[in-house]
Short mmCIF file of C-alpha atoms in Angstrom, two decimals:
data_model
loop_
_atom_site.label_atom_id
_atom_site.label_comp_id
_atom_site.label_asym_id
_atom_site.label_seq_id
_atom_site.Cartn_x
_atom_site.Cartn_y
_atom_site.Cartn_z
CA VAL A 1 92.73 -10.78 128.38
CA MET A 2 95.84 -8.63 128.68
CA MET A 3 98.03 -11.53 129.80
CA ALA A 4 96.41 -14.25 127.67
CA TYR A 5 98.40 -16.39 125.26
CA ASP A 6 96.13 -15.01 122.51
CA PRO A 7 95.03 -11.53 123.64
CA GLU A 8 93.71 -10.71 120.15
CA THR A 9 90.86 -13.20 120.54
CA GLY A 10 89.93 -11.70 123.90
CA LEU A 11 90.03 -8.16 122.51
CA ASP A 12 87.80 -9.20 119.61
CA ALA A 13 85.34 -10.78 122.08
CA LEU A 14 85.31 -7.62 124.22
CA LEU A 15 84.64 -5.57 121.09
CA ALA A 16 81.86 -7.88 119.90
CA CYS A 17 80.00 -7.83 123.23
CA GLY A 18 80.24 -4.03 123.53
CA ALA A 19 82.58 -3.98 126.53
CA ILE A 20 85.30 -2.01 124.75
CA ASN A 21 82.82 0.65 123.67
CA ALA A 22 81.36 0.87 127.19
CA LEU A 23 84.69 1.00 129.03
CA PHE A 24 87.21 2.30 126.54
CA PRO A 25 85.72 4.60 123.89
CA GLU A 26 89.29 5.76 123.21
CA ILE A 27 90.11 2.24 122.03
CA GLU A 28 86.80 1.72 120.23
CA ALA A 29 87.59 4.82 118.15
CA LEU A 30 90.53 2.91 116.65
CA VAL A 31 88.24 0.29 115.10
CA GLY A 32 88.18 0.86 111.36
CA PHE A 33 90.33 3.99 111.72
CA GLY A 34 92.41 3.84 108.58
CA ASP A 35 92.05 5.11 105.08
CA GLY A 36 91.72 1.86 103.18
CA GLU A 37 94.31 3.13 100.70
CA TRP A 38 97.42 2.05 102.69
CA ARG A 39 98.57 5.58 103.35
CA HIS A 40 98.14 4.40 106.90
CA LYS A 41 97.04 1.05 108.21
CA ASP A 42 93.91 0.18 110.19
CA VAL A 43 94.90 1.29 113.68
CA TRP A 44 92.73 -1.31 115.48
CA LYS A 45 94.29 -4.20 113.56
CA HIS A 46 97.73 -2.72 114.18
CA THR A 47 97.00 -2.32 117.90
CA LYS A 48 95.84 -5.92 118.26
CA GLN A 49 98.97 -7.13 116.48
CA VAL A 50 101.18 -5.03 118.77
CA VAL A 51 99.45 -6.45 121.86
CA ARG A 52 99.87 -9.99 120.48
CA GLN A 53 103.56 -9.39 119.71
CA ALA A 54 104.25 -7.73 123.08
CA VAL A 55 106.05 -9.68 125.77
CA PRO A 56 103.56 -10.84 128.42
CA ARG A 57 104.39 -8.23 131.05
CA LEU A 58 101.40 -6.26 132.25
CA GLU A 59 102.92 -2.80 131.78
CA VAL A 60 104.05 -3.60 128.23
CA ARG A 61 100.73 -5.16 127.23
CA TRP A 62 98.71 -2.19 128.58
CA ALA A 63 101.03 0.24 126.81
CA ALA A 64 100.70 -1.81 123.61
CA LEU A 65 96.91 -1.57 123.82
CA LEU A 66 96.93 2.18 124.45
CA HIS A 67 100.04 3.42 122.62
CA ASP A 68 98.18 4.79 119.58
CA ILE A 69 94.96 6.14 121.12
CA GLY A 70 96.13 9.67 120.29
CA LYS A 71 96.17 8.97 116.55
CA VAL A 72 92.45 9.58 116.08
CA ARG A 73 92.77 13.13 117.40
CA THR A 74 96.02 14.00 115.63
CA ARG A 75 95.67 12.66 112.08
CA SER A 76 96.40 15.19 109.39
CA ILE A 77 96.86 14.77 105.66
CA SER A 78 99.33 17.00 103.84
CA PRO A 79 98.51 18.54 100.46
CA GLU A 80 100.72 15.80 98.96
CA GLY A 81 98.48 13.15 100.55
CA GLU A 82 100.91 12.09 103.29
CA VAL A 83 99.26 11.06 106.55
CA HIS A 84 100.78 12.37 109.79
CA PHE A 85 100.02 11.90 113.46
CA PHE A 86 102.08 14.73 114.89
CA GLY A 87 102.10 14.65 118.69
CA HIS A 88 100.03 11.48 118.99
CA ALA A 89 102.20 10.10 121.80
CA GLU A 90 101.73 13.23 123.91
CA VAL A 91 98.00 13.37 123.18
CA GLY A 92 97.74 9.65 123.95
CA ALA A 93 99.43 10.14 127.33
CA ARG A 94 96.92 12.88 128.23
CA MET A 95 94.06 10.65 127.05
CA PHE A 96 95.44 7.90 129.29
CA ASP A 97 95.30 10.32 132.24
CA LYS A 98 91.62 11.04 131.55
CA LEU A 99 90.86 7.35 131.03
CA ASP A 100 92.49 6.50 134.35
CA ARG A 101 90.60 9.24 136.21
CA ARG A 102 87.34 8.00 134.71
CA LEU A 103 87.87 4.28 135.36
CA GLY A 104 90.38 4.21 138.21
CA LEU A 105 91.97 1.11 136.71
CA PHE A 106 95.37 1.86 138.17
CA THR A 107 94.32 3.59 141.41
CA LYS A 108 95.81 0.90 143.62
CA GLU A 109 98.85 0.42 141.39
CA GLU A 110 100.45 3.84 141.08
CA ALA A 111 103.76 2.41 139.83
CA LEU A 112 102.01 0.49 137.05
CA LYS A 113 100.05 3.61 136.04
CA THR A 114 103.22 5.71 135.96
CA GLN A 115 105.05 3.14 133.87
CA VAL A 116 102.22 2.62 131.35
CA ARG A 117 101.89 6.38 130.88
CA PHE A 118 105.66 6.73 130.43
CA LEU A 119 105.66 3.97 127.80
CA ILE A 120 102.77 5.56 125.89
CA LEU A 121 104.49 8.94 125.97
CA HIS A 122 107.87 7.61 124.83
CA HIS A 123 106.88 4.68 122.61
CA LEU A 124 108.42 6.30 119.52
CA ARG A 125 111.80 7.09 121.05
CA ALA A 126 113.56 3.77 120.39
CA SER A 127 112.48 3.72 116.75
CA GLN A 128 114.12 7.11 116.26
CA TYR A 129 117.54 5.53 116.72
CA GLU A 130 119.99 6.18 113.89
CA PRO A 131 123.35 4.45 113.39
CA SER A 132 124.91 7.93 113.48
CA TRP A 133 124.09 8.29 117.20
CA THR A 134 127.22 8.67 119.25
CA ASP A 135 127.93 6.45 122.23
CA SER A 136 127.10 9.36 124.52
CA ALA A 137 123.73 9.83 122.75
CA VAL A 138 122.92 6.15 123.33
CA ARG A 139 123.93 6.45 127.00
CA ARG A 140 121.81 9.61 127.35
CA PHE A 141 118.82 7.81 125.82
CA ALA A 142 119.28 4.89 128.24
CA ARG A 143 119.60 7.29 131.18
CA GLU A 144 116.47 9.25 130.14
CA MET A 145 114.44 6.03 129.84
CA GLY A 146 115.72 4.87 133.22
CA PRO A 147 114.12 1.77 134.69
CA CYS A 148 111.60 1.68 131.80
CA LEU A 149 114.30 1.05 129.17
CA LEU A 150 113.72 -2.70 128.77
CA ASP A 151 109.94 -2.30 128.65
CA LEU A 152 110.28 0.53 126.13
CA LEU A 153 112.53 -1.56 123.89
CA ASP A 154 110.11 -4.49 124.13
CA LEU A 155 107.17 -2.23 123.26
CA SER A 156 109.07 -0.73 120.34
CA ARG A 157 109.91 -4.20 119.03
CA ALA A 158 106.25 -5.24 119.31
CA ASP A 159 105.22 -2.06 117.46
CA ILE A 160 106.97 -3.26 114.29
CA THR A 161 104.08 -4.57 112.20
CA THR A 162 105.24 -3.88 108.67
CA LYS A 163 105.46 -6.71 106.19
CA ARG A 164 108.24 -4.96 104.25
CA PRO A 165 111.58 -6.56 105.24
CA GLU A 166 113.67 -3.45 104.50
CA LYS A 167 111.50 -1.31 106.76
CA LYS A 168 111.30 -3.98 109.46
CA LYS A 169 115.11 -4.15 109.63
#
C-alpha cells in the first residue's frame, strides 16, 4: 500500500476492513478529525493526499502517513477561534516511538526507523523558510537536516495541500 501508484485507495480499503483501527489507532484517530468549519481541514483526508503526493520512497511515504499523528493530542482553539497544533511534530515523533515499540515494524530496519522519525519530527522546518534567510542560515538548515534533506524537502512539498494559489506559492 505504501508504495502503490494509488496509496489512497489502499488506505481507504485498510480503513474499511478495520485494519487501520487494529494496527494503527494513532492513524484511525485522524479519521474525521476536523472541525467542519474550515478553521482546520479534515486531517485524514489531508494525510491521504500527502501520501498520494509524496514521492514513492518508503521513508517519505511512511513519514507522510504519520507526520500529523500528533495533531489529535495537541489541538487547541484560541479565544479568537484560531486552531493551533503547538508541538504536534514533537508529540508525533514520540507517538511514532510508541507505535514502533508496540508493532516492531522497523525492528530490522533501524536506519529506516531513524529516518522516518527524523522526518516526522522536522516536517515543518522547510515550510518555515523565509526569503529573508541569509545564505549562512540556509547552509545551517541544510547541515542540520544532513542526509535527510532531500527526503525532508520532498515531504514538505507533498504536505502542501491548499487549494489557494497564493498560499501554495
